[in-house]
Coordinates of C-alpha atoms in Angstrom, one line a residue:
M2 CA -17.9 5.5 -30.0
A3 CA -18.6 8.7 -28.5
S4 CA -19.6 6.9 -25.3
S5 CA -16.5 4.8 -25.4
S6 CA -14.2 7.7 -25.8
S7 CA -15.9 9.5 -23.1
S8 CA -15.6 6.4 -20.6
S9 CA -11.8 6.2 -21.5
S10 CA -11.4 10.1 -21.0
S11 CA -13.0 9.8 -17.7
S12 CA -11.1 6.6 -16.6
S13 CA -7.6 8.4 -17.6
S14 CA -8.4 11.3 -15.6
S15 CA -9.3 9.3 -12.8
F16 CA -6.1 7.4 -12.9
A17 CA -4.2 10.5 -13.2
V18 CA -5.5 12.0 -9.8
I19 CA -5.0 8.4 -8.3
L20 CA -1.3 8.8 -9.7
V21 CA -1.0 12.0 -8.1
F22 CA -2.3 11.3 -5.0
L23 CA -0.1 8.1 -4.8
V24 CA 3.1 10.2 -5.7
V25 CA 2.1 13.1 -3.0
F26 CA 1.4 10.2 -0.4
T27 CA 4.3 8.3 -0.7
G28 CA 6.4 11.2 -1.0
S29 CA 4.9 13.2 2.1
S30 CA 6.8 11.5 4.9
C31 CA 10.3 11.9 3.4
A32 CA 9.6 15.3 2.5
Q33 CA 9.0 16.1 6.1
L34 CA 12.3 14.9 7.1
K35 CA 14.8 17.8 7.1
T36 CA 18.4 18.5 8.6
N37 CA 17.1 21.2 10.9
F38 CA 14.4 19.4 12.6
Y39 CA 15.6 20.0 16.0
S40 CA 17.3 23.2 15.7
R41 CA 14.9 24.8 18.0
T42 CA 13.8 22.1 20.1
C43 CA 17.3 20.1 20.7
P44 CA 19.9 22.3 19.1
K45 CA 22.6 20.4 21.2
V46 CA 21.4 16.9 19.6
F47 CA 24.3 16.5 17.1
D48 CA 27.0 17.4 19.6
T49 CA 25.5 14.9 22.0
V50 CA 25.0 12.1 19.7
K51 CA 28.5 12.8 18.5
S52 CA 30.5 12.7 22.2
V53 CA 28.7 9.5 23.1
V54 CA 29.7 7.7 19.6
K55 CA 33.1 9.1 19.5
S56 CA 33.9 7.7 22.9
A57 CA 32.2 4.3 22.1
V58 CA 34.0 3.7 19.0
M59 CA 37.7 5.0 20.3
K60 CA 37.2 2.5 22.9
E61 CA 36.2 -0.3 20.5
R62 CA 36.5 0.5 16.8
R63 CA 34.5 -2.5 15.7
M64 CA 31.3 -0.6 17.6
G65 CA 31.6 1.9 14.7
A66 CA 30.5 -0.9 12.3
S67 CA 28.1 -2.1 14.8
L68 CA 26.1 1.1 15.0
L69 CA 26.2 1.5 11.3
R70 CA 24.5 -2.2 10.7
L71 CA 21.7 -1.3 13.4
H72 CA 20.5 1.7 11.1
F73 CA 20.7 -0.5 8.2
H74 CA 18.9 -3.3 9.9
D75 CA 16.3 -1.0 11.4
C76 CA 15.5 0.5 7.9
F77 CA 14.9 -2.6 5.8
V78 CA 12.2 -4.0 8.2
N79 CA 9.1 -1.7 7.9
G80 CA 11.2 1.5 7.3
C81 CA 13.3 3.6 9.7
D82 CA 11.3 3.6 12.9
G83 CA 13.6 2.5 15.5
S84 CA 11.8 -1.2 15.8
V85 CA 14.8 -3.0 15.8
L86 CA 15.4 -1.5 19.2
L87 CA 12.5 -3.0 20.8
D88 CA 12.8 -5.6 23.5
D89 CA 10.3 -8.6 23.6
T90 CA 7.3 -8.1 25.8
S91 CA 4.3 -10.3 26.9
S92 CA 2.4 -8.8 23.9
F93 CA 5.0 -9.0 21.0
T94 CA 8.2 -10.6 19.9
G95 CA 10.5 -8.0 18.7
E96 CA 13.0 -8.2 15.8
K97 CA 16.3 -8.8 17.9
T98 CA 15.9 -12.7 17.9
A99 CA 15.1 -12.9 14.1
G100 CA 17.6 -14.8 12.1
P101 CA 19.7 -11.9 10.7
N102 CA 19.8 -10.3 14.0
Q103 CA 20.2 -13.0 16.9
N104 CA 23.6 -13.0 18.4
S105 CA 24.6 -11.0 15.6
I106 CA 23.5 -7.1 15.9
R107 CA 24.9 -5.4 18.8
G108 CA 25.2 -1.7 20.0
F109 CA 22.2 -1.5 21.9
N110 CA 24.0 0.1 25.3
V111 CA 25.6 2.7 23.3
I112 CA 22.1 3.8 21.9
D113 CA 21.1 3.8 25.4
D114 CA 23.5 6.0 26.4
I115 CA 23.0 8.5 23.7
K116 CA 19.2 8.3 24.4
S117 CA 20.0 9.1 28.0
N118 CA 22.1 12.0 27.4
V119 CA 19.9 13.4 24.7
E120 CA 16.9 13.0 27.4
K121 CA 19.0 15.3 29.6
E122 CA 19.2 17.7 27.1
C123 CA 15.7 18.0 25.8
P124 CA 13.3 15.2 27.1
G125 CA 10.8 13.7 24.9
V126 CA 12.0 15.3 21.8
V127 CA 14.2 13.0 19.8
S128 CA 13.5 9.8 18.2
C129 CA 15.6 6.8 18.9
A130 CA 15.0 6.3 15.0
D131 CA 16.7 9.5 14.5
I132 CA 19.5 8.7 16.8
L133 CA 20.2 5.5 14.9
A134 CA 20.6 7.7 11.9
I135 CA 22.9 10.4 13.4
A136 CA 24.9 7.5 15.2
A137 CA 25.5 5.9 11.8
R138 CA 26.9 9.0 10.3
D139 CA 28.9 9.7 13.0
S140 CA 30.6 6.2 13.5
V141 CA 31.4 6.5 9.8
I142 CA 33.1 9.6 10.3
T143 CA 34.8 8.7 13.1
L144 CA 36.6 5.8 11.5
G145 CA 37.5 8.0 8.7
G146 CA 35.0 8.2 6.2
P147 CA 32.5 10.8 4.6
S148 CA 30.2 12.8 6.3
W149 CA 26.4 13.9 5.0
N150 CA 23.6 16.0 6.1
V151 CA 21.5 13.9 8.3
K152 CA 17.7 14.4 7.6
L153 CA 15.6 13.9 10.7
G154 CA 12.2 14.3 12.0
R155 CA 11.5 10.3 12.3
R156 CA 9.1 9.0 14.9
D157 CA 9.4 5.6 16.6
A158 CA 7.2 2.6 15.9
K159 CA 5.1 1.4 18.6
T160 CA 5.5 -2.2 17.9
A161 CA 8.2 -4.6 16.0
S162 CA 7.7 -7.6 13.5
L163 CA 9.8 -10.8 14.1
S164 CA 8.1 -12.1 10.9
A165 CA 9.0 -9.2 8.8
A166 CA 12.9 -9.5 10.0
N167 CA 12.7 -13.1 9.2
S168 CA 11.2 -12.8 5.8
G169 CA 14.2 -12.1 3.8
V170 CA 14.1 -8.3 3.4
I171 CA 17.6 -8.2 5.1
P172 CA 19.8 -10.0 2.4
P173 CA 21.6 -13.0 3.9
P174 CA 25.3 -13.5 3.5
T175 CA 24.6 -16.4 0.9
S176 CA 22.6 -13.8 -1.7
T177 CA 23.3 -13.9 -5.4
L178 CA 23.7 -10.7 -7.0
S179 CA 20.1 -10.8 -8.6
N180 CA 18.8 -11.5 -4.8
L181 CA 20.8 -8.4 -3.4
I182 CA 19.4 -6.2 -6.4
S183 CA 16.0 -7.2 -6.0
R184 CA 16.2 -7.0 -2.0
F185 CA 17.4 -3.4 -2.3
Q186 CA 15.0 -2.4 -5.1
A187 CA 12.1 -3.4 -3.0
V188 CA 13.0 -0.5 -0.7
G189 CA 13.4 2.2 -3.1
L190 CA 17.3 1.7 -3.6
S191 CA 18.8 1.0 -6.9
A192 CA 21.7 -1.5 -7.9
K193 CA 24.2 1.3 -7.5
D194 CA 23.0 2.0 -4.2
M195 CA 23.4 -1.6 -3.1
V196 CA 26.9 -1.9 -4.4
V197 CA 28.1 1.3 -2.4
L198 CA 26.4 0.6 0.6
S199 CA 28.0 -2.9 0.4
G200 CA 30.7 -1.1 0.9
S201 CA 30.1 -0.6 4.8
H202 CA 31.9 -3.9 4.9
T203 CA 35.0 -1.9 4.8
I204 CA 34.8 -2.0 8.6
G205 CA 33.3 -4.7 10.8
Q206 CA 33.8 -8.4 11.4
A207 CA 31.6 -11.8 10.5
K208 CA 31.5 -14.8 12.3
C209 CA 32.7 -18.2 11.1
S210 CA 29.5 -19.6 10.6
V211 CA 28.7 -16.8 8.4
F212 CA 31.4 -17.3 5.9
R213 CA 32.6 -21.1 6.4
A214 CA 30.8 -22.2 3.2
R215 CA 32.6 -19.4 1.2
I216 CA 36.1 -20.3 2.2
Y217 CA 35.8 -24.0 2.0
N218 CA 33.4 -24.4 -1.1
D219 CA 33.7 -21.1 -3.3
T220 CA 36.1 -21.5 -6.4
N221 CA 36.1 -17.7 -6.9
I222 CA 38.3 -17.2 -3.9
E223 CA 42.0 -16.4 -3.6
S224 CA 43.6 -19.6 -2.2
S225 CA 46.0 -18.1 0.1
F226 CA 43.2 -15.6 1.6
A227 CA 40.9 -18.8 1.7
K228 CA 43.7 -20.8 3.9
T229 CA 44.5 -17.8 6.1
R230 CA 40.7 -17.7 7.0
Q231 CA 40.4 -21.4 7.4
G232 CA 43.1 -21.3 9.9
S233 CA 40.7 -19.7 12.9
C234 CA 37.3 -21.3 11.0
P235 CA 37.5 -25.2 11.0
R236 CA 35.5 -26.9 8.3
T237 CA 33.2 -28.7 11.1
S238 CA 30.1 -26.8 11.8
G239 CA 29.8 -26.4 15.2
S240 CA 33.6 -26.0 15.6
G241 CA 34.7 -22.2 16.1
D242 CA 31.3 -21.0 14.9
N243 CA 31.8 -17.6 16.5
N244 CA 35.3 -17.0 15.8
L245 CA 35.5 -13.6 14.1
A246 CA 37.6 -12.3 11.0
P247 CA 37.6 -8.7 9.6
L248 CA 35.3 -8.1 6.6
D249 CA 38.2 -6.2 5.0
L250 CA 41.4 -7.7 5.2
K251 CA 43.6 -4.7 4.7
S252 CA 42.2 -1.8 7.2
P253 CA 39.5 -3.4 9.2
T254 CA 38.9 -0.5 11.2
V255 CA 39.5 2.3 8.9
F256 CA 36.5 3.5 6.7
D257 CA 38.2 3.4 3.0
N258 CA 37.7 1.5 -0.6
S259 CA 39.8 -1.4 0.5
Y260 CA 36.7 -3.3 0.4
Y261 CA 36.4 -3.1 -3.2
K262 CA 40.0 -3.7 -4.0
N263 CA 39.7 -7.1 -2.0
L264 CA 36.7 -8.2 -4.2
V265 CA 38.9 -7.5 -7.3
N266 CA 41.5 -9.8 -5.9
K267 CA 38.7 -12.4 -5.0
K268 CA 39.4 -11.5 -1.3
G269 CA 35.6 -11.1 -0.2
L270 CA 34.7 -12.6 3.0
L271 CA 31.1 -13.3 2.6
H272 CA 29.7 -15.0 -0.7
S273 CA 27.5 -12.0 -0.9
D274 CA 30.5 -9.7 -0.9
Q275 CA 32.2 -11.6 -3.8
E276 CA 29.0 -11.6 -5.7
L277 CA 29.3 -7.9 -6.6
F278 CA 32.6 -8.9 -8.5
N279 CA 31.9 -12.3 -10.2
G280 CA 31.4 -11.5 -13.9
G281 CA 28.1 -9.9 -13.5
S282 CA 26.4 -6.2 -13.9
A283 CA 28.3 -4.9 -10.7
D284 CA 31.8 -5.5 -11.8
S285 CA 32.2 -2.2 -13.5
L286 CA 31.1 -0.1 -10.4
V287 CA 33.3 -2.2 -8.3
R288 CA 36.4 -1.5 -10.4
T289 CA 35.4 2.2 -10.2
Y290 CA 35.4 2.2 -6.6
S291 CA 38.4 0.1 -6.0
T292 CA 40.3 3.0 -8.0
N293 CA 38.5 5.9 -7.1
P294 CA 38.1 6.4 -3.0
G295 CA 36.5 10.0 -3.6
A296 CA 33.6 8.5 -5.9
F297 CA 33.0 5.9 -3.2
K298 CA 32.8 8.3 -0.4
S299 CA 30.4 10.8 -2.3
D300 CA 28.3 8.0 -3.7
F301 CA 28.1 6.4 -0.2
A302 CA 27.0 9.5 1.6
D303 CA 24.3 10.0 -1.1
A304 CA 22.8 6.4 -0.9
M305 CA 22.8 6.5 3.2
I306 CA 20.7 9.5 3.0
K307 CA 18.5 7.4 0.5
M308 CA 18.3 4.7 3.0
G309 CA 17.5 7.1 5.7
D310 CA 14.3 8.2 3.4
I311 CA 12.8 4.4 3.6
S312 CA 9.2 4.5 5.2
P313 CA 9.7 6.8 8.1
L314 CA 7.0 7.5 10.4
T315 CA 6.2 11.3 10.7
G316 CA 3.9 13.8 11.9
S317 CA 1.4 12.3 14.5
Q318 CA 2.4 8.5 13.5
G319 CA 4.3 6.6 16.1
E320 CA 5.6 8.2 19.1
I321 CA 9.0 9.4 20.5
R322 CA 10.0 7.1 23.0
K323 CA 11.8 8.0 26.4
N324 CA 13.5 4.6 26.5
C325 CA 14.6 2.9 23.1
R326 CA 13.9 -0.5 24.3
R327 CA 10.4 -0.3 25.1
V328 CA 7.2 1.6 23.7
N329 CA 6.0 4.6 26.1

């Protein structure tokens, strides 16, 4: 018995050491991210990014949603590492042609402009992954949303993964509530984070091909809203597939809490949107955000910081790309 007890104690000690190591190891990269990372090496980075983003969004307000979405699609595939920006090469196929991204994600030219201006200020210092994080925040602010302190210090991936981007890590618009929750939990985000980050659909647009099944087949949709959307989205596949509709019917270019009001009224454009208010576990939080814009904006800012912490490359990992579209 004594031998068994000693063995058990030894095993427990070993497990404790391993557990501590894992906690330290997994938390270390996020701990290296800090808001003042470039305070000495590139003090004008925030002003430089803000200037380009504000100009682009004021020129085309939809661009604010596009830049925010780029950051999301980057972080959910192998972490916030700028991999989504890489063009295909002879040695690998990037993420741009993945199902969730092809003919969908946009804003690459704006990121190019930002990178070019930042390189003039401080060459070889600021990563493309960090530029995405700052641009997402500045896009939200420009459209009337909340601000938050962006943590920086990410480095850029030297490769991208088409298979990872196609693996379902980015929830499709046909997702159920349980799938949405599990996809977010897989990257360390809670069900609450999922509901509040979905509020980014208060801005932006979607193609007919993405919401066609919702407006013709779903029953949890307000009839007049469905008819309005059907007017520019024919039932027949292949007809009007690229016709756009705003994700938020009320204020499509203003970052507010109208998205949640729409859900309460069964006017979510995507099937996955309405899943947040369909008699399930997210209903109460949707109701809260629909009546409390302050809570939504505060929680959104907190969740964006958490999303930016997903598996960044730091220290000597990766590189600082000179051109966001290709490795050095």
